[in-house]
Amino acid sequence: MLKWIADTVVFKLFGLSPQTKLADALHFFVYDTLKIFLLLAVVIFVVSFVRSFFPPERTKKILSHRRLFIGNILAALLGVVTPFCSCSAVPLFIGFVEAGVPLGVTFSFLISSPMVNEIAVVLLYGLFGWKVTAIYIGAGLLVAIFGGMIIGKLGFEKWIEEYVYKIRTGQGSDVIKQGFRERLEYAKWNTKDILRRVWLFILIAIGIGGFIHGYVPEDFLTRIAGPGNPLAVPAAVLLGVPLYSNAAGVIPIVYALMEKGLSMGTVLAFMMAVTALSLPEMIILRKVLKPQMLGVFIGIMTLTIISVGYLFNAIL
Amino acid sequence: MEIKVLGPGCPNCEEMKRRVEQAIKELGINATVEKVTDMAEIMKYTMSTPGLVIDGKLLHAGKPLPPFEKIKSLLGG
């Protein structure tokens, strides 16, 4: 069906003959635009509906007084389903601390939340298939679980700003009641809201993808930064840390890198570094973390992401 | 009517305040809008910003923002 539309547009409407580079690129663009936007709309809608059952208040209750490891796994998983925007990081952090969520567990949540999200998942699935998607989700959870565990083990509670421990709100798990109709409505808003924010990025991503697909020879970058170069992973991560973009914006770059022959682990590590560590989020987190703690957080994340990159380069 | 917009000052919170003020103007109701940025105060109501509190009751929390029409109906329009 989608292929038929793409065929019609490229070969009939534009009258291009098949097997030319331009037709190839345009066909890719039309087909993938349709496919990805359909997927995005459906997935965001479903995910938003599911998320309406996991407000942060409930997540906080589930994670309260959890032990390390089990707590970190739960937190990483809940990070995926709890709706959370980084501008809520401060109240969320304070709320978690107040509810007795261990520090390492809180970090597992904060790490997994921006990294593993529905937009990344849909785009990866649409452009690279389910295998890469599964690997990305697995890797994201790994980074969140182990990053959080290491931070928890280090016992750096003293490097949290003191006022965090003083705020006593007594705020329990007071959640706005939602019925089935409200949840559907919420899912609809969210879908519209997200699509409105990301459509341009995605079009650019697919455009670059289409161009590369049609014109750039494969194995272009393989010689410089392929599996043969042991420094490719740290270089990609160090480059990605200061860069910031959401998942939608980083995919064009990821797509280009991958099509040009960079190995999977290197590309995923780059994508994680870009989405998980961002300057705006660091500025927000600085309000609750002392500079030392922020440094430790960035350091541990960088090392964990590099390790995951190597791991995937080794096993794939 | 006493309205509080809860948020530390991110663009979403500003947008929420703008929509609320616009809704009040269109509905012609008598209301005060207060922007709450103090964390302890915000956390009395919610962990998810932006929050919308009308006469002491939390009616919206977090992203996405309610559409303009929804805000109007929350304000009784």
PDB file of C-alpha atoms in Angstrom, chain A:
ATOM      1  CA  MET A   1       0.000   0.000   0.000  1.00  0.00           C
ATOM      2  CA  LEU A   2       2.647   2.525   1.040  1.00  0.00           C
ATOM      3  CA  LYS A   3       4.930   1.185  -1.629  1.00  0.00           C
ATOM      4  CA  TRP A   4       2.173   1.687  -4.167  1.00  0.00           C
ATOM      5  CA  ILE A   5       1.801   5.345  -3.138  1.00  0.00           C
ATOM      6  CA  ALA A   6       5.566   5.850  -3.348  1.00  0.00           C
ATOM      7  CA  ASP A   7       5.646   4.149  -6.754  1.00  0.00           C
ATOM      8  CA  THR A   8       2.819   6.343  -7.999  1.00  0.00           C
ATOM      9  CA  VAL A   9       4.395   9.571  -6.784  1.00  0.00           C
ATOM     10  CA  VAL A  10       7.896   8.842  -8.062  1.00  0.00           C
ATOM     11  CA  PHE A  11       7.222   7.070 -11.349  1.00  0.00           C
ATOM     12  CA  LYS A  12       3.842   8.484 -12.432  1.00  0.00           C
ATOM     13  CA  LEU A  13       3.609  11.927 -10.838  1.00  0.00           C
ATOM     14  CA  PHE A  14       7.245  12.915 -11.337  1.00  0.00           C
ATOM     15  CA  GLY A  15       7.657  10.628 -14.325  1.00  0.00           C
ATOM     16  CA  LEU A  16      11.087   9.427 -13.208  1.00  0.00           C
ATOM     17  CA  SER A  17      12.357   6.196 -14.592  1.00  0.00           C
ATOM     18  CA  PRO A  18      13.275   3.475 -12.120  1.00  0.00           C
ATOM     19  CA  GLN A  19      16.922   2.556 -11.496  1.00  0.00           C
ATOM     20  CA  THR A  20      18.116   6.158 -11.583  1.00  0.00           C
ATOM     21  CA  LYS A  21      19.732   7.594  -8.488  1.00  0.00           C
ATOM     22  CA  LEU A  22      17.221  10.418  -8.206  1.00  0.00           C
ATOM     23  CA  ALA A  23      14.262   8.048  -8.429  1.00  0.00           C
ATOM     24  CA  ASP A  24      15.864   5.799  -5.865  1.00  0.00           C
ATOM     25  CA  ALA A  25      16.426   8.647  -3.426  1.00  0.00           C
ATOM     26  CA  LEU A  26      12.968  10.128  -3.930  1.00  0.00           C
ATOM     27  CA  HIS A  27      11.284   6.760  -3.609  1.00  0.00           C
ATOM     28  CA  PHE A  28      13.097   6.158  -0.341  1.00  0.00           C
ATOM     29  CA  PHE A  29      12.048   9.595   0.911  1.00  0.00           C
ATOM     30  CA  VAL A  30       8.353   9.254   0.058  1.00  0.00           C
ATOM     31  CA  TYR A  31       8.065   5.685   1.274  1.00  0.00           C
ATOM     32  CA  ASP A  32       9.902   6.255   4.528  1.00  0.00           C
ATOM     33  CA  THR A  33       8.148   9.528   5.307  1.00  0.00           C
ATOM     34  CA  LEU A  34       4.780   7.811   5.056  1.00  0.00           C
ATOM     35  CA  LYS A  35       5.920   4.770   6.970  1.00  0.00           C
ATOM     36  CA  ILE A  36       7.609   6.661   9.790  1.00  0.00           C
ATOM     37  CA  PHE A  37       4.863   9.202  10.338  1.00  0.00           C
ATOM     38  CA  LEU A  38       2.222   6.474  10.444  1.00  0.00           C
ATOM     39  CA  LEU A  39       4.315   4.457  12.870  1.00  0.00           C
ATOM     40  CA  LEU A  40       5.041   7.525  14.994  1.00  0.00           C
ATOM     41  CA  ALA A  41       1.412   8.540  15.279  1.00  0.00           C
ATOM     42  CA  VAL A  42       0.295   5.048  16.266  1.00  0.00           C
ATOM     43  CA  VAL A  43       3.153   4.352  18.651  1.00  0.00           C
ATOM     44  CA  ILE A  44       3.071   7.728  20.397  1.00  0.00           C
ATOM     45  CA  PHE A  45      -0.671   7.375  20.872  1.00  0.00           C
ATOM     46  CA  VAL A  46      -0.391   3.903  22.389  1.00  0.00           C
ATOM     47  CA  VAL A  47       2.621   4.804  24.531  1.00  0.00           C
ATOM     48  CA  SER A  48       0.915   7.953  25.830  1.00  0.00           C
ATOM     49  CA  PHE A  49      -2.117   5.900  26.782  1.00  0.00           C
ATOM     50  CA  VAL A  50       0.052   3.404  28.666  1.00  0.00           C
ATOM     51  CA  ARG A  51       1.965   6.244  30.302  1.00  0.00           C
ATOM     52  CA  SER A  52      -1.167   7.747  31.745  1.00  0.00           C
ATOM     53  CA  PHE A  53      -1.134   4.782  34.136  1.00  0.00           C
ATOM     54  CA  PHE A  54       2.355   5.622  35.413  1.00  0.00           C
ATOM     55  CA  PRO A  55       2.369   9.176  36.750  1.00  0.00           C
ATOM     56  CA  PRO A  56       5.616  10.060  38.566  1.00  0.00           C
ATOM     57  CA  GLU A  57       3.756   9.875  41.886  1.00  0.00           C
ATOM     58  CA  ARG A  58       3.079   6.194  41.363  1.00  0.00           C
ATOM     59  CA  THR A  59       6.612   5.514  40.129  1.00  0.00           C
ATOM     60  CA  LYS A  60       7.939   7.215  43.239  1.00  0.00           C
ATOM     61  CA  LYS A  61       5.873   4.931  45.443  1.00  0.00           C
ATOM     62  CA  ILE A  62       7.018   1.815  43.594  1.00  0.00           C
ATOM     63  CA  LEU A  63      10.683   2.813  43.893  1.00  0.00           C
ATOM     64  CA  SER A  64      10.595   3.977  47.486  1.00  0.00           C
ATOM     65  CA  HIS A  65      13.104   2.103  49.708  1.00  0.00           C
ATOM     66  CA  ARG A  66      14.034  -0.309  46.965  1.00  0.00           C
ATOM     67  CA  ARG A  67      17.332  -2.055  47.302  1.00  0.00           C
ATOM     68  CA  LEU A  68      20.131  -1.573  44.836  1.00  0.00           C
ATOM     69  CA  PHE A  69      20.075  -3.656  41.695  1.00  0.00           C
ATOM     70  CA  ILE A  70      16.399  -4.684  41.800  1.00  0.00           C
ATOM     71  CA  GLY A  71      15.618  -1.024  42.396  1.00  0.00           C
ATOM     72  CA  ASN A  72      17.873   0.030  39.525  1.00  0.00           C
ATOM     73  CA  ILE A  73      16.259  -2.402  37.119  1.00  0.00           C
ATOM     74  CA  LEU A  74      12.782  -1.238  38.103  1.00  0.00           C
ATOM     75  CA  ALA A  75      13.815   2.411  37.858  1.00  0.00           C
ATOM     76  CA  ALA A  76      15.308   1.956  34.396  1.00  0.00           C
ATOM     77  CA  LEU A  77      12.125   0.266  33.188  1.00  0.00           C
ATOM     78  CA  LEU A  78       9.853   2.844  34.806  1.00  0.00           C
ATOM     79  CA  GLY A  79      11.974   5.559  33.238  1.00  0.00           C
ATOM     80  CA  VAL A  80      10.714   4.339  29.891  1.00  0.00           C
ATOM     81  CA  VAL A  81       7.011   4.500  30.746  1.00  0.00           C
ATOM     82  CA  THR A  82       6.779   7.424  33.159  1.00  0.00           C
ATOM     83  CA  PRO A  83       5.983  10.662  31.364  1.00  0.00           C
ATOM     84  CA  PHE A  84       8.747  13.058  32.314  1.00  0.00           C
ATOM     85  CA  CYS A  85      10.262  16.160  30.843  1.00  0.00           C
ATOM     86  CA  SER A  86      13.658  17.359  31.942  1.00  0.00           C
ATOM     87  CA  CYS A  87      12.206  20.632  33.203  1.00  0.00           C
ATOM     88  CA  SER A  88      10.481  18.532  35.885  1.00  0.00           C
ATOM     89  CA  ALA A  89      13.792  16.964  36.917  1.00  0.00           C
ATOM     90  CA  VAL A  90      14.161  19.109  40.043  1.00  0.00           C
ATOM     91  CA  PRO A  91      10.735  18.494  41.613  1.00  0.00           C
ATOM     92  CA  LEU A  92      10.998  14.849  40.620  1.00  0.00           C
ATOM     93  CA  PHE A  93      14.419  14.497  42.194  1.00  0.00           C
ATOM     94  CA  ILE A  94      13.271  16.142  45.433  1.00  0.00           C
ATOM     95  CA  GLY A  95      10.131  14.032  45.482  1.00  0.00           C
ATOM     96  CA  PHE A  96      12.114  10.829  45.027  1.00  0.00           C
ATOM     97  CA  VAL A  97      14.582  11.747  47.768  1.00  0.00           C
ATOM     98  CA  GLU A  98      11.776  12.641  50.144  1.00  0.00           C
ATOM     99  CA  ALA A  99      10.027   9.347  49.451  1.00  0.00           C
ATOM    100  CA  GLY A 100      13.204   7.441  50.308  1.00  0.00           C
ATOM    101  CA  VAL A 101      14.130   6.351  46.810  1.00  0.00           C
ATOM    102  CA  PRO A 102      17.878   5.536  46.998  1.00  0.00           C
ATOM    103  CA  LEU A 103      20.166   7.919  45.119  1.00  0.00           C
ATOM    104  CA  GLY A 104      21.463   5.295  42.693  1.00  0.00           C
ATOM    105  CA  VAL A 105      17.928   4.194  41.886  1.00  0.00           C
ATOM    106  CA  THR A 106      16.883   7.795  41.231  1.00  0.00           C
ATOM    107  CA  PHE A 107      19.763   8.130  38.783  1.00  0.00           C
ATOM    108  CA  SER A 108      18.789   4.966  36.944  1.00  0.00           C
ATOM    109  CA  PHE A 109      15.425   6.609  36.360  1.00  0.00           C
ATOM    110  CA  LEU A 110      16.919   9.926  35.271  1.00  0.00           C
ATOM    111  CA  ILE A 111      19.268   8.192  32.839  1.00  0.00           C
ATOM    112  CA  SER A 112      16.827   5.859  31.160  1.00  0.00           C
ATOM    113  CA  SER A 113      14.057   8.405  30.758  1.00  0.00           C
ATOM    114  CA  PRO A 114      15.523  10.664  28.041  1.00  0.00           C
ATOM    115  CA  MET A 115      17.509   7.893  26.357  1.00  0.00           C
ATOM    116  CA  VAL A 116      14.900   5.222  25.785  1.00  0.00           C
ATOM    117  CA  ASN A 117      11.830   6.926  24.441  1.00  0.00           C
ATOM    118  CA  GLU A 118       9.148   6.203  21.908  1.00  0.00           C
ATOM    119  CA  ILE A 119      10.432   8.586  19.249  1.00  0.00           C
ATOM    120  CA  ALA A 120      13.869   6.983  19.257  1.00  0.00           C
ATOM    121  CA  VAL A 121      12.294   3.564  19.142  1.00  0.00           C
ATOM    122  CA  VAL A 122       9.994   4.337  16.221  1.00  0.00           C
ATOM    123  CA  LEU A 123      12.687   6.044  14.175  1.00  0.00           C
ATOM    124  CA  LEU A 124      15.169   3.269  14.775  1.00  0.00           C
ATOM    125  CA  TYR A 125      12.581   0.674  13.908  1.00  0.00           C
ATOM    126  CA  GLY A 126      11.486   2.513  10.772  1.00  0.00           C
ATOM    127  CA  LEU A 127      14.992   3.137   9.461  1.00  0.00           C
ATOM    128  CA  PHE A 128      17.009   0.181  10.728  1.00  0.00           C
ATOM    129  CA  GLY A 129      14.553  -2.583  11.620  1.00  0.00           C
ATOM    130  CA  TRP A 130      13.632  -4.340  14.835  1.00  0.00           C
ATOM    131  CA  LYS A 131      17.043  -5.808  15.590  1.00  0.00           C
ATOM    132  CA  VAL A 132      18.808  -2.473  15.958  1.00  0.00           C
ATOM    133  CA  THR A 133      15.823  -1.194  17.925  1.00  0.00           C
ATOM    134  CA  ALA A 134      15.957  -4.075  20.389  1.00  0.00           C
ATOM    135  CA  ILE A 135      19.694  -3.596  20.793  1.00  0.00           C
ATOM    136  CA  TYR A 136      19.264   0.104  21.425  1.00  0.00           C
ATOM    137  CA  ILE A 137      16.599  -0.444  24.079  1.00  0.00           C
ATOM    138  CA  GLY A 138      18.699  -3.146  25.717  1.00  0.00           C
ATOM    139  CA  ALA A 139      21.793  -0.961  25.677  1.00  0.00           C
ATOM    140  CA  GLY A 140      19.903   2.026  27.070  1.00  0.00           C
ATOM    141  CA  LEU A 141      18.580  -0.033  29.946  1.00  0.00           C
ATOM    142  CA  LEU A 142      22.048  -1.453  30.601  1.00  0.00           C
ATOM    143  CA  VAL A 143      23.570   2.016  30.809  1.00  0.00           C
ATOM    144  CA  ALA A 144      20.777   3.210  33.106  1.00  0.00           C
ATOM    145  CA  ILE A 145      20.974   0.190  35.417  1.00  0.00           C
ATOM    146  CA  PHE A 146      24.756   0.100  35.739  1.00  0.00           C
ATOM    147  CA  GLY A 147      25.260   3.862  35.723  1.00  0.00           C
ATOM    148  CA  GLY A 148      22.760   4.150  38.572  1.00  0.00           C
ATOM    149  CA  MET A 149      24.267   1.227  40.459  1.00  0.00           C
ATOM    150  CA  ILE A 150      27.763   2.671  40.345  1.00  0.00           C
ATOM    151  CA  ILE A 151      26.506   6.048  41.553  1.00  0.00           C
ATOM    152  CA  GLY A 152      24.560   4.274  44.328  1.00  0.00           C
ATOM    153  CA  LYS A 153      27.596   2.252  45.419  1.00  0.00           C
ATOM    154  CA  LEU A 154      29.795   5.328  45.659  1.00  0.00           C
ATOM    155  CA  GLY A 155      27.598   6.786  48.411  1.00  0.00           C
ATOM    156  CA  PHE A 156      27.747  10.410  47.324  1.00  0.00           C
ATOM    157  CA  GLU A 157      24.624  11.516  49.187  1.00  0.00           C
ATOM    158  CA  LYS A 158      26.672  14.335  50.723  1.00  0.00           C
ATOM    159  CA  TRP A 159      27.074  15.850  47.283  1.00  0.00           C
ATOM    160  CA  ILE A 160      23.401  16.561  46.977  1.00  0.00           C
ATOM    161  CA  GLU A 161      22.432  20.151  47.757  1.00  0.00           C
ATOM    162  CA  GLU A 162      21.352  20.322  51.424  1.00  0.00           C
ATOM    163  CA  TYR A 163      18.044  22.027  50.781  1.00  0.00           C
ATOM    164  CA  VAL A 164      16.842  18.941  48.922  1.00  0.00           C
ATOM    165  CA  TYR A 165      16.760  17.048  52.200  1.00  0.00           C
ATOM    166  CA  LYS A 166      14.997  19.884  53.974  1.00  0.00           C
ATOM    167  CA  ILE A 167      11.994  20.200  51.717  1.00  0.00           C
ATOM    168  CA  ARG A 168       9.222  18.339  53.427  1.00  0.00           C
ATOM    169  CA  THR A 169       6.101  18.653  51.410  1.00  0.00           C
ATOM    170  CA  GLY A 170       4.214  15.717  52.773  1.00  0.00           C
ATOM    171  CA  GLN A 171       2.949  15.403  49.252  1.00  0.00           C
ATOM    172  CA  GLY A 172       1.748  11.840  48.936  1.00  0.00           C
ATOM    173  CA  SER A 173       0.594  10.068  45.852  1.00  0.00           C
ATOM    174  CA  ASP A 174      -2.035  12.616  45.020  1.00  0.00           C
ATOM    175  CA  VAL A 175      -2.788  12.025  41.377  1.00  0.00           C
ATOM    176  CA  ILE A 176      -5.385  13.656  39.190  1.00  0.00           C
ATOM    177  CA  LYS A 177      -8.061  11.044  38.598  1.00  0.00           C
ATOM    178  CA  GLN A 178      -8.340  10.012  34.995  1.00  0.00           C
ATOM    179  CA  GLY A 179     -11.011   7.915  33.378  1.00  0.00           C
ATOM    180  CA  PHE A 180     -10.752   6.027  30.111  1.00  0.00           C
ATOM    181  CA  ARG A 181     -11.951   9.038  28.132  1.00  0.00           C
ATOM    182  CA  GLU A 182      -9.408  11.355  29.778  1.00  0.00           C
ATOM    183  CA  ARG A 183      -6.588   8.915  29.063  1.00  0.00           C
ATOM    184  CA  LEU A 184      -7.539   8.774  25.396  1.00  0.00           C
ATOM    185  CA  GLU A 185      -7.756  12.546  25.309  1.00  0.00           C
ATOM    186  CA  TYR A 186      -4.334  12.836  26.935  1.00  0.00           C
ATOM    187  CA  ALA A 187      -2.886  10.397  24.411  1.00  0.00           C
ATOM    188  CA  LYS A 188      -4.349  12.448  21.588  1.00  0.00           C
ATOM    189  CA  TRP A 189      -2.855  15.715  22.885  1.00  0.00           C
ATOM    190  CA  ASN A 190       0.475  14.111  23.410  1.00  0.00           C
ATOM    191  CA  THR A 191       0.586  12.647  19.929  1.00  0.00           C
ATOM    192  CA  LYS A 192      -0.250  16.008  18.377  1.00  0.00           C
ATOM    193  CA  ASP A 193       2.164  17.833  20.656  1.00  0.00           C
ATOM    194  CA  ILE A 194       5.102  15.551  19.880  1.00  0.00           C
ATOM    195  CA  LEU A 195       4.444  15.391  16.150  1.00  0.00           C
ATOM    196  CA  ARG A 196       4.263  19.172  16.029  1.00  0.00           C
ATOM    197  CA  ARG A 197       7.653  19.409  17.726  1.00  0.00           C
ATOM    198  CA  VAL A 198       9.518  16.814  15.714  1.00  0.00           C
ATOM    199  CA  TRP A 199       8.079  16.633  12.204  1.00  0.00           C
ATOM    200  CA  LEU A 200      10.674  18.916  10.678  1.00  0.00           C
ATOM    201  CA  PHE A 201      13.602  17.037  12.236  1.00  0.00           C
ATOM    202  CA  ILE A 202      12.204  13.800  10.970  1.00  0.00           C
ATOM    203  CA  LEU A 203      11.703  15.080   7.435  1.00  0.00           C
ATOM    204  CA  ILE A 204      15.313  16.281   7.440  1.00  0.00           C
ATOM    205  CA  ALA A 205      16.413  12.922   8.817  1.00  0.00           C
ATOM    206  CA  ILE A 206      14.617  11.034   6.110  1.00  0.00           C
ATOM    207  CA  GLY A 207      15.835  13.502   3.499  1.00  0.00           C
ATOM    208  CA  ILE A 208      19.456  12.893   4.489  1.00  0.00           C
ATOM    209  CA  GLY A 209      18.715   9.187   4.593  1.00  0.00           C
ATOM    210  CA  GLY A 210      17.262   9.314   1.089  1.00  0.00           C
ATOM    211  CA  PHE A 211      20.214  11.283  -0.253  1.00  0.00           C
ATOM    212  CA  ILE A 212      22.753   8.925   1.253  1.00  0.00           C
ATOM    213  CA  HIS A 213      20.728   5.957   0.115  1.00  0.00           C
ATOM    214  CA  GLY A 214      20.819   7.140  -3.471  1.00  0.00           C
ATOM    215  CA  TYR A 215      24.172   8.892  -3.792  1.00  0.00           C
ATOM    216  CA  VAL A 216      26.818   8.213  -1.174  1.00  0.00           C
ATOM    217  CA  PRO A 217      28.863   5.066  -1.698  1.00  0.00           C
ATOM    218  CA  GLU A 218      28.806   2.569   1.104  1.00  0.00           C
ATOM    219  CA  ASP A 219      31.814   1.912   3.322  1.00  0.00           C
ATOM    220  CA  PHE A 220      32.767   5.573   3.042  1.00  0.00           C
ATOM    221  CA  LEU A 221      33.702   6.026   6.671  1.00  0.00           C
ATOM    222  CA  THR A 222      34.615   2.429   7.375  1.00  0.00           C
ATOM    223  CA  ARG A 223      38.294   2.966   6.751  1.00  0.00           C
ATOM    224  CA  ILE A 224      38.598   5.851   9.223  1.00  0.00           C
ATOM    225  CA  ALA A 225      36.199   4.856  11.973  1.00  0.00           C
ATOM    226  CA  GLY A 226      35.085   1.337  11.289  1.00  0.00           C
ATOM    227  CA  PRO A 227      35.417  -1.687  13.548  1.00  0.00           C
ATOM    228  CA  GLY A 228      39.147  -1.749  12.852  1.00  0.00           C
ATOM    229  CA  ASN A 229      39.772   1.450  14.775  1.00  0.00           C
ATOM    230  CA  PRO A 230      39.729   0.863  18.557  1.00  0.00           C
ATOM    231  CA  LEU A 231      39.426   4.588  19.265  1.00  0.00           C
ATOM    232  CA  ALA A 232      36.229   5.011  17.270  1.00  0.00           C
ATOM    233  CA  VAL A 233      33.926   4.454  20.262  1.00  0.00           C
ATOM    234  CA  PRO A 234      35.511   6.903  22.733  1.00  0.00           C
ATOM    235  CA  ALA A 235      35.919   9.446  19.943  1.00  0.00           C
ATOM    236  CA  ALA A 236      32.217   9.184  19.033  1.00  0.00           C
ATOM    237  CA  VAL A 237      31.158   9.461  22.683  1.00  0.00           C
ATOM    238  CA  LEU A 238      33.418  12.410  23.481  1.00  0.00           C
ATOM    239  CA  LEU A 239      32.056  14.134  20.412  1.00  0.00           C
ATOM    240  CA  GLY A 240      28.475  13.328  21.429  1.00  0.00           C
ATOM    241  CA  VAL A 241      28.607  14.481  25.058  1.00  0.00           C
ATOM    242  CA  PRO A 242      28.745  18.249  24.402  1.00  0.00           C
ATOM    243  CA  LEU A 243      26.293  17.950  21.522  1.00  0.00           C
ATOM    244  CA  TYR A 244      22.713  17.981  22.538  1.00  0.00           C
ATOM    245  CA  SER A 245      19.636  16.980  20.687  1.00  0.00           C
ATOM    246  CA  ASN A 246      16.541  14.982  21.363  1.00  0.00           C
ATOM    247  CA  ALA A 247      16.163  11.589  19.769  1.00  0.00           C
ATOM    248  CA  ALA A 248      14.376  13.020  16.737  1.00  0.00           C
ATOM    249  CA  GLY A 249      17.182  15.411  15.903  1.00  0.00           C
ATOM    250  CA  VAL A 250      20.063  13.016  16.337  1.00  0.00           C
ATOM    251  CA  ILE A 251      18.657  10.332  14.076  1.00  0.00           C
ATOM    252  CA  PRO A 252      19.690  12.076  10.816  1.00  0.00           C
ATOM    253  CA  ILE A 253      23.293  12.033  11.969  1.00  0.00           C
ATOM    254  CA  VAL A 254      23.013   8.486  13.233  1.00  0.00           C
ATOM    255  CA  TYR A 255      21.502   7.400   9.968  1.00  0.00           C
ATOM    256  CA  ALA A 256      24.204   9.049   7.929  1.00  0.00           C
ATOM    257  CA  LEU A 257      26.980   7.562  10.073  1.00  0.00           C
ATOM    258  CA  MET A 258      25.541   4.104   9.880  1.00  0.00           C
ATOM    259  CA  GLU A 259      24.914   4.109   6.152  1.00  0.00           C
ATOM    260  CA  LYS A 260      28.477   5.231   5.631  1.00  0.00           C
ATOM    261  CA  GLY A 261      29.710   2.129   7.340  1.00  0.00           C
ATOM    262  CA  LEU A 262      30.335   3.020  10.977  1.00  0.00           C
ATOM    263  CA  SER A 263      29.787   0.030  13.201  1.00  0.00           C
ATOM    264  CA  MET A 264      26.657  -0.377  15.259  1.00  0.00           C
ATOM    265  CA  GLY A 265      28.207  -0.077  18.713  1.00  0.00           C
ATOM    266  CA  THR A 266      29.966   3.152  17.768  1.00  0.00           C
ATOM    267  CA  VAL A 267      26.811   4.717  16.361  1.00  0.00           C
ATOM    268  CA  LEU A 268      24.626   3.675  19.298  1.00  0.00           C
ATOM    269  CA  ALA A 269      27.206   4.994  21.745  1.00  0.00           C
ATOM    270  CA  PHE A 270      27.191   8.305  19.888  1.00  0.00           C
ATOM    271  CA  MET A 271      23.408   8.494  19.960  1.00  0.00           C
ATOM    272  CA  MET A 272      23.327   7.729  23.681  1.00  0.00           C
ATOM    273  CA  ALA A 273      25.940  10.338  24.481  1.00  0.00           C
ATOM    274  CA  VAL A 274      23.929  12.954  22.599  1.00  0.00           C
ATOM    275  CA  THR A 275      20.532  12.150  24.119  1.00  0.00           C
ATOM    276  CA  ALA A 276      21.496  11.156  27.671  1.00  0.00           C
ATOM    277  CA  LEU A 277      23.880  13.979  28.510  1.00  0.00           C
ATOM    278  CA  SER A 278      22.751  17.447  27.631  1.00  0.00           C
ATOM    279  CA  LEU A 279      23.763  20.907  28.759  1.00  0.00           C
ATOM    280  CA  PRO A 280      20.178  22.056  29.513  1.00  0.00           C
ATOM    281  CA  GLU A 281      19.598  18.998  31.688  1.00  0.00           C
ATOM    282  CA  MET A 282      22.933  19.489  33.465  1.00  0.00           C
ATOM    283  CA  ILE A 283      21.993  23.085  34.257  1.00  0.00           C
ATOM    284  CA  ILE A 284      18.699  21.870  35.692  1.00  0.00           C
ATOM    285  CA  LEU A 285      20.338  19.055  37.655  1.00  0.00           C
ATOM    286  CA  ARG A 286      22.915  21.508  39.042  1.00  0.00           C
ATOM    287  CA  LYS A 287      20.069  22.919  41.153  1.00  0.00           C
ATOM    288  CA  VAL A 288      19.975  19.696  43.178  1.00  0.00           C
ATOM    289  CA  LEU A 289      23.498  18.310  42.676  1.00  0.00           C
ATOM    290  CA  LYS A 290      26.740  19.864  43.844  1.00  0.00           C
ATOM    291  CA  PRO A 291      29.330  20.397  41.091  1.00  0.00           C
ATOM    292  CA  GLN A 292      31.365  17.377  42.243  1.00  0.00           C
ATOM    293  CA  MET A 293      28.325  15.139  41.894  1.00  0.00           C
ATOM    294  CA  LEU A 294      27.535  16.529  38.475  1.00  0.00           C
ATOM    295  CA  GLY A 295      31.113  15.780  37.433  1.00  0.00           C
ATOM    296  CA  VAL A 296      30.861  12.232  38.759  1.00  0.00           C
ATOM    297  CA  PHE A 297      27.569  11.751  36.945  1.00  0.00           C
ATOM    298  CA  ILE A 298      28.967  12.926  33.612  1.00  0.00           C
ATOM    299  CA  GLY A 299      32.123  10.861  34.097  1.00  0.00           C
ATOM    300  CA  ILE A 300      30.301   7.651  34.949  1.00  0.00           C
ATOM    301  CA  MET A 301      27.830   8.090  32.109  1.00  0.00           C
ATOM    302  CA  THR A 302      30.639   8.654  29.624  1.00  0.00           C
ATOM    303  CA  LEU A 303      32.499   5.530  30.765  1.00  0.00           C
ATOM    304  CA  THR A 304      29.363   3.388  30.835  1.00  0.00           C
ATOM    305  CA  ILE A 305      28.330   4.471  27.348  1.00  0.00           C
ATOM    306  CA  ILE A 306      31.833   3.804  25.993  1.00  0.00           C
ATOM    307  CA  SER A 307      31.754   0.324  27.544  1.00  0.00           C
ATOM    308  CA  VAL A 308      28.394  -0.434  25.982  1.00  0.00           C
ATOM    309  CA  GLY A 309      29.705   0.749  22.610  1.00  0.00           C
ATOM    310  CA  TYR A 310      32.667  -1.619  22.836  1.00  0.00           C
ATOM    311  CA  LEU A 311      30.422  -4.427  24.026  1.00  0.00           C
ATOM    312  CA  PHE A 312      28.171  -4.140  20.994  1.00  0.00           C
ATOM    313  CA  ASN A 313      31.040  -3.740  18.569  1.00  0.00           C
ATOM    314  CA  ALA A 314      32.484  -6.936  20.026  1.00  0.00           C
ATOM    315  CA  ILE A 315      29.362  -9.090  19.920  1.00  0.00           C
ATOM    316  CA  LEU A 316      27.776  -7.898  16.673  1.00  0.00           C
TER     317      LEU A 316
END
